[in-house]
mmCIF file of C-alpha atoms in Angstrom:
data_model
loop_
_atom_site.group_PDB
_atom_site.id
_atom_site.type_symbol
_atom_site.label_atom_id
_atom_site.label_comp_id
_atom_site.label_asym_id
_atom_site.label_seq_id
_atom_site.Cartn_x
_atom_site.Cartn_y
_atom_site.Cartn_z
ATOM 1 C CA ALA L 1 55.831 -4.571 6.114
ATOM 2 C CA GLN L 2 55.747 -7.488 8.713
ATOM 3 C CA THR L 3 52.465 -8.592 9.986
ATOM 4 C CA VAL L 4 51.265 -11.005 12.872
ATOM 5 C CA THR L 5 47.854 -12.929 12.671
ATOM 6 C CA GLN L 6 46.300 -14.679 15.416
ATOM 7 C CA SER L 7 43.151 -16.227 13.772
ATOM 8 C CA GLN L 8 41.511 -17.476 16.935
ATOM 9 C CA PRO L 9 39.780 -14.714 18.944
ATOM 10 C CA GLU L 10 38.877 -16.950 21.650
ATOM 11 C CA MET L 11 39.700 -20.784 22.660
ATOM 12 C CA SER L 12 38.668 -22.875 25.659
ATOM 13 C CA VAL L 13 40.043 -25.688 27.205
ATOM 14 C CA GLN L 14 39.280 -28.042 30.079
ATOM 15 C CA GLU L 15 41.533 -27.661 32.894
ATOM 16 C CA ALA L 16 44.552 -30.347 32.826
ATOM 17 C CA GLU L 17 44.201 -30.520 29.046
ATOM 18 C CA THR L 18 46.206 -29.277 26.367
ATOM 19 C CA VAL L 19 45.418 -26.335 24.027
ATOM 20 C CA THR L 20 47.245 -25.013 21.268
ATOM 21 C CA LEU L 21 47.225 -21.471 20.078
ATOM 22 C CA SER L 22 48.025 -20.415 16.626
ATOM 23 C CA CYS L 23 50.189 -17.352 15.210
ATOM 24 C CA THR L 24 51.326 -16.775 11.464
ATOM 25 C CA TYR L 25 53.428 -13.898 10.663
ATOM 26 C CA ASP L 26 54.695 -12.461 7.185
ATOM 27 C CA THR L 27 58.121 -11.215 6.789
ATOM 28 C CA SER L 28 60.752 -10.996 4.124
ATOM 29 C CA GLU L 29 63.475 -11.004 6.672
ATOM 30 C CA SER L 30 65.638 -14.265 7.641
ATOM 31 C CA ASP L 31 66.833 -12.974 11.075
ATOM 32 C CA TYR L 32 63.999 -12.098 13.765
ATOM 33 C CA TYR L 33 62.393 -12.910 17.127
ATOM 34 C CA LEU L 34 58.865 -14.178 18.083
ATOM 35 C CA PHE L 35 57.307 -14.017 21.256
ATOM 36 C CA TRP L 36 54.187 -15.023 23.155
ATOM 37 C CA TYR L 37 52.886 -12.634 25.741
ATOM 38 C CA LYS L 38 50.274 -13.485 28.350
ATOM 39 C CA GLN L 39 47.821 -10.617 29.532
ATOM 40 C CA PRO L 40 45.820 -11.809 32.610
ATOM 41 C CA PRO L 41 42.766 -9.714 33.894
ATOM 42 C CA SER L 42 45.208 -7.705 35.873
ATOM 43 C CA ARG L 43 46.515 -6.195 32.586
ATOM 44 C CA GLN L 44 49.902 -7.071 33.195
ATOM 45 C CA MET L 45 51.779 -8.206 29.964
ATOM 46 C CA ILE L 46 54.016 -11.123 30.925
ATOM 47 C CA LEU L 47 56.618 -12.680 28.593
ATOM 48 C CA VAL L 48 55.790 -16.528 28.256
ATOM 49 C CA ILE L 49 58.343 -17.741 25.720
ATOM 50 C CA ARG L 50 60.437 -16.548 22.950
ATOM 51 C CA GLN L 51 61.995 -18.031 19.932
ATOM 52 C CA GLU L 52 64.970 -16.786 17.900
ATOM 53 C CA ALA L 53 64.361 -17.612 14.127
ATOM 54 C CA TYR L 54 67.672 -19.257 13.294
ATOM 55 C CA LYS L 55 67.296 -21.836 16.068
ATOM 56 C CA GLN L 56 65.542 -24.819 14.592
ATOM 57 C CA GLN L 57 65.052 -26.198 18.109
ATOM 58 C CA ASN L 58 61.527 -25.145 19.445
ATOM 59 C CA ALA L 59 61.490 -23.320 22.733
ATOM 60 C CA THR L 60 60.321 -24.765 25.990
ATOM 61 C CA GLU L 61 59.255 -22.859 29.190
ATOM 62 C CA ASN L 62 57.998 -25.509 31.714
ATOM 63 C CA ARG L 63 54.351 -26.260 30.549
ATOM 64 C CA PHE L 64 54.796 -23.816 27.643
ATOM 65 C CA SER L 65 56.418 -24.688 24.411
ATOM 66 C CA VAL L 66 56.214 -23.565 20.970
ATOM 67 C CA ASN L 67 55.976 -25.313 17.361
ATOM 68 C CA PHE L 68 58.149 -22.941 15.140
ATOM 69 C CA GLN L 69 57.802 -23.661 11.381
ATOM 70 C CA LYS L 70 59.906 -21.012 9.630
ATOM 71 C CA ALA L 71 59.200 -22.075 5.960
ATOM 72 C CA ALA L 72 55.334 -22.012 7.081
ATOM 73 C CA LYS L 73 55.767 -18.503 9.031
ATOM 74 C CA SER L 74 53.977 -20.270 11.983
ATOM 75 C CA PHE L 75 54.480 -19.918 15.717
ATOM 76 C CA SER L 76 51.945 -21.671 17.617
ATOM 77 C CA LEU L 77 52.019 -22.020 21.614
ATOM 78 C CA LYS L 78 51.108 -25.287 23.173
ATOM 79 C CA ILE L 79 49.968 -25.093 26.869
ATOM 80 C CA SER L 80 50.228 -28.619 28.590
ATOM 81 C CA ASP L 81 48.327 -29.294 31.915
ATOM 82 C CA SER L 82 46.278 -26.301 31.411
ATOM 83 C CA GLN L 83 45.637 -24.360 35.057
ATOM 84 C CA LEU L 84 43.093 -22.036 35.803
ATOM 85 C CA GLY L 85 45.812 -19.395 36.098
ATOM 86 C CA ASP L 86 46.462 -19.786 32.454
ATOM 87 C CA ALA L 87 43.226 -17.951 31.728
ATOM 88 C CA ALA L 88 44.202 -14.650 30.158
ATOM 89 C CA MET L 89 44.556 -13.104 26.484
ATOM 90 C CA TYR L 90 47.753 -14.487 24.716
ATOM 91 C CA PHE L 91 49.457 -12.201 22.144
ATOM 92 C CA CYS L 92 51.929 -13.196 19.548
ATOM 93 C CA ALA L 93 54.642 -10.687 18.638
ATOM 94 C CA TYR L 94 57.265 -10.092 15.971
ATOM 95 C CA ARG L 95 60.368 -8.360 16.431
ATOM 96 C CA SER L 96 63.154 -7.780 13.543
ATOM 97 C CA GLU L 97 66.663 -8.489 14.104
ATOM 98 C CA VAL L 98 67.750 -6.254 11.198
ATOM 99 C CA ASP L 99 65.746 -3.216 12.140
ATOM 100 C CA SER L 100 67.645 -1.542 15.033
ATOM 101 C CA ASN L 101 64.311 0.255 16.348
ATOM 102 C CA TYR L 102 63.567 -3.012 17.996
ATOM 103 C CA GLN L 103 59.801 -2.724 17.719
ATOM 104 C CA LEU L 104 57.406 -5.353 18.378
ATOM 105 C CA ILE L 105 54.581 -6.244 15.766
ATOM 106 C CA TRP L 106 51.699 -7.633 17.735
ATOM 107 C CA GLY L 107 48.967 -9.924 16.745
ATOM 108 C CA ALA L 108 45.386 -9.272 17.709
ATOM 109 C CA GLY L 109 45.318 -11.691 20.606
ATOM 110 C CA THR L 110 43.536 -14.665 21.600
ATOM 111 C CA LYS L 111 41.412 -15.013 24.707
ATOM 112 C CA LEU L 112 42.214 -18.453 26.571
ATOM 113 C CA ILE L 113 39.378 -19.625 28.644
ATOM 114 C CA ILE L 114 39.940 -22.397 31.144
ATOM 115 C CA LYS L 115 37.080 -24.639 32.276
ATOM 116 C CA PRO L 116 37.276 -25.976 35.680
ATOM 117 C CA ASP B 1 62.776 -7.086 42.200
ATOM 118 C CA ALA B 2 63.049 -4.559 39.332
ATOM 119 C CA ARG B 3 59.797 -3.638 37.515
ATOM 120 C CA VAL B 4 58.369 -0.768 35.492
ATOM 121 C CA THR B 5 56.095 1.447 37.501
ATOM 122 C CA GLN B 6 53.044 3.631 36.423
ATOM 123 C CA THR B 7 51.160 6.326 37.713
ATOM 124 C CA PRO B 8 48.111 6.656 37.780
ATOM 125 C CA ARG B 9 46.829 3.390 37.856
ATOM 126 C CA HIS B 10 43.251 4.571 36.991
ATOM 127 C CA LYS B 11 42.338 7.920 35.508
ATOM 128 C CA VAL B 12 38.744 9.411 34.747
ATOM 129 C CA THR B 13 38.655 12.738 33.439
ATOM 130 C CA GLU B 14 36.281 15.031 31.586
ATOM 131 C CA MET B 15 36.752 15.800 27.939
ATOM 132 C CA GLY B 16 38.921 18.828 27.231
ATOM 133 C CA GLN B 17 41.198 18.242 30.444
ATOM 134 C CA GLU B 18 44.842 17.680 30.417
ATOM 135 C CA VAL B 19 45.924 14.126 31.351
ATOM 136 C CA THR B 20 49.492 13.192 32.348
ATOM 137 C CA MET B 21 50.503 9.627 32.689
ATOM 138 C CA ARG B 22 54.149 8.791 34.142
ATOM 139 C CA CYS B 23 56.332 5.711 33.839
ATOM 140 C CA GLN B 24 59.468 4.839 35.934
ATOM 141 C CA PRO B 25 61.668 2.281 33.563
ATOM 142 C CA ILE B 26 63.761 -0.223 35.212
ATOM 143 C CA LEU B 27 66.947 1.278 36.328
ATOM 144 C CA GLY B 28 69.527 0.920 33.664
ATOM 145 C CA HIS B 29 67.043 0.326 30.876
ATOM 146 C CA ASN B 30 67.756 2.680 27.927
ATOM 147 C CA THR B 31 64.675 2.151 25.797
ATOM 148 C CA VAL B 32 61.118 3.124 26.934
ATOM 149 C CA PHE B 33 58.052 2.550 24.698
ATOM 150 C CA TRP B 34 54.633 3.647 25.127
ATOM 151 C CA TYR B 35 51.634 1.608 23.915
ATOM 152 C CA ARG B 36 47.825 2.222 23.945
ATOM 153 C CA GLN B 37 45.616 -0.877 23.949
ATOM 154 C CA THR B 38 41.820 -0.810 22.994
ATOM 155 C CA MET B 39 39.349 -3.369 22.376
ATOM 156 C CA MET B 40 38.991 -2.130 18.541
ATOM 157 C CA GLN B 41 42.553 -1.538 17.557
ATOM 158 C CA GLY B 42 44.405 -3.775 19.971
ATOM 159 C CA LEU B 43 48.194 -2.941 21.145
ATOM 160 C CA GLU B 44 49.364 0.338 19.177
ATOM 161 C CA LEU B 45 52.960 1.765 19.558
ATOM 162 C CA LEU B 46 52.420 5.492 20.290
ATOM 163 C CA ALA B 47 56.260 6.323 20.799
ATOM 164 C CA TYR B 48 59.601 5.265 21.976
ATOM 165 C CA PHE B 49 62.773 6.714 23.431
ATOM 166 C CA ARG B 50 66.330 5.504 23.236
ATOM 167 C CA ASN B 51 68.900 7.076 25.737
ATOM 168 C CA ARG B 52 65.829 9.695 26.360
ATOM 169 C CA ALA B 53 65.769 10.861 22.752
ATOM 170 C CA PRO B 54 62.683 10.175 20.802
ATOM 171 C CA LEU B 55 63.112 7.777 17.993
ATOM 172 C CA ASP B 56 59.699 7.578 16.639
ATOM 173 C CA ASP B 57 56.378 8.952 17.688
ATOM 174 C CA SER B 58 54.598 8.571 14.429
ATOM 175 C CA GLY B 59 51.752 6.741 16.303
ATOM 176 C CA MET B 60 50.738 9.591 18.233
ATOM 177 C CA PRO B 61 48.261 12.176 17.239
ATOM 178 C CA LYS B 62 50.511 15.181 17.250
ATOM 179 C CA ASP B 63 48.093 17.854 17.811
ATOM 180 C CA ARG B 64 47.051 16.412 21.330
ATOM 181 C CA PHE B 65 49.665 13.934 22.497
ATOM 182 C CA SER B 66 53.009 14.626 23.553
ATOM 183 C CA ALA B 67 55.643 12.253 25.041
ATOM 184 C CA GLU B 68 58.926 13.283 26.867
ATOM 185 C CA MET B 69 61.803 11.841 29.075
ATOM 186 C CA PRO B 70 62.770 14.453 31.622
ATOM 187 C CA ASP B 71 65.347 12.154 32.752
ATOM 188 C CA ALA B 72 66.521 8.533 32.697
ATOM 189 C CA THR B 73 64.008 7.534 35.506
ATOM 190 C CA LEU B 74 60.925 9.132 34.254
ATOM 191 C CA ALA B 75 58.940 8.943 30.920
ATOM 192 C CA THR B 76 55.656 11.180 30.356
ATOM 193 C CA LEU B 77 52.907 10.911 28.156
ATOM 194 C CA LYS B 78 50.590 13.854 28.031
ATOM 195 C CA ILE B 79 47.093 14.299 26.271
ATOM 196 C CA GLN B 80 45.916 17.919 25.871
ATOM 197 C CA PRO B 81 43.050 18.227 25.557
ATOM 198 C CA SER B 82 41.791 14.816 26.005
ATOM 199 C CA GLU B 83 38.975 13.188 23.846
ATOM 200 C CA PRO B 84 36.446 10.379 24.797
ATOM 201 C CA ARG B 85 38.132 8.344 21.937
ATOM 202 C CA ASP B 86 41.446 8.486 24.067
ATOM 203 C CA SER B 87 39.873 6.195 26.362
ATOM 204 C CA ALA B 88 42.119 3.077 26.489
ATOM 205 C CA VAL B 89 44.742 1.540 28.824
ATOM 206 C CA TYR B 90 48.341 3.075 28.192
ATOM 207 C CA PHE B 91 51.315 0.877 28.676
ATOM 208 C CA CYS B 92 54.858 1.838 29.295
ATOM 209 C CA ALA B 93 57.495 -0.612 28.566
ATOM 210 C CA SER B 94 61.338 -0.459 29.020
ATOM 211 C CA GLY B 95 64.276 -2.645 27.862
ATOM 212 C CA LEU B 96 68.122 -2.651 27.491
ATOM 213 C CA PHE B 97 68.843 -2.871 23.961
ATOM 214 C CA VAL B 98 72.252 -3.216 22.663
ATOM 215 C CA TRP B 99 73.091 -3.514 18.845
ATOM 216 C CA GLY B 100 74.771 -6.866 18.488
ATOM 217 C CA GLY B 101 74.553 -7.306 22.246
ATOM 218 C CA SER B 102 71.586 -9.045 24.317
ATOM 219 C CA LEU B 103 70.024 -11.849 22.812
ATOM 220 C CA TYR B 104 66.405 -11.099 22.994
ATOM 221 C CA ASN B 105 66.196 -7.472 24.095
ATOM 222 C CA GLU B 106 63.022 -8.117 25.880
ATOM 223 C CA GLN B 107 60.465 -5.553 26.645
ATOM 224 C CA PHE B 108 59.382 -5.366 30.357
ATOM 225 C CA PHE B 109 55.923 -3.995 30.690
ATOM 226 C CA GLY B 110 54.344 -1.651 33.392
ATOM 227 C CA PRO B 111 50.873 -2.361 34.817
ATOM 228 C CA GLY B 112 49.361 0.120 32.575
ATOM 229 C CA THR B 113 47.174 3.271 33.153
ATOM 230 C CA ARG B 114 43.329 2.805 32.619
ATOM 231 C CA LEU B 115 42.241 6.159 30.984
ATOM 232 C CA THR B 116 38.495 7.110 31.018
ATOM 233 C CA VAL B 117 37.617 10.478 29.017
ATOM 234 C CA LEU B 118 33.945 11.142 29.729
#
């Protein structure tokens, strides 16, 4: 069974600086998707960025980018120029491409604190 | 813009009472998920439906939880009788999943229902 591990329960960063959130996963599959979701205090789960395992190029969405290391099964999220609105819980998630159920396997989350 | 809606947003009830949570998926989405989020367990998948048919409800306590989709625009999650350990935030998510089709098959989440059972 696949697992997702986020080893940092909490991270803090100074506003305007860069922070990296780590995520590792375990799978025997070669085709899958990886996601980072953000959950601000409003509780709304918001998709931040996604990565297809077959793509070597790291996904980027504005200030958010990932470092996808398939062999190492690592999928870290880098937030550049951190803003106060980035403060939230961040969840890493895995979805199999083979499994037609399309379930997401979730990490435990990392709480990101932005210091003004 | 299209979004998943959930009602109620907050619910406080007493142990033993029935609780019904409702979800309206995004129009056209064929898959609906119910999640429960607690501090201790994180996000847990309770059940999900494809084209209104239940595909997996192994995450639900069968004796007290039930999930249904009376029609394509409504999904319900019912707890009867409720217990204090059911206190959590319950999320509904929907998506359009096409085998071999959509690239990412993203799940769109509703705002959640915060349930407190006293």
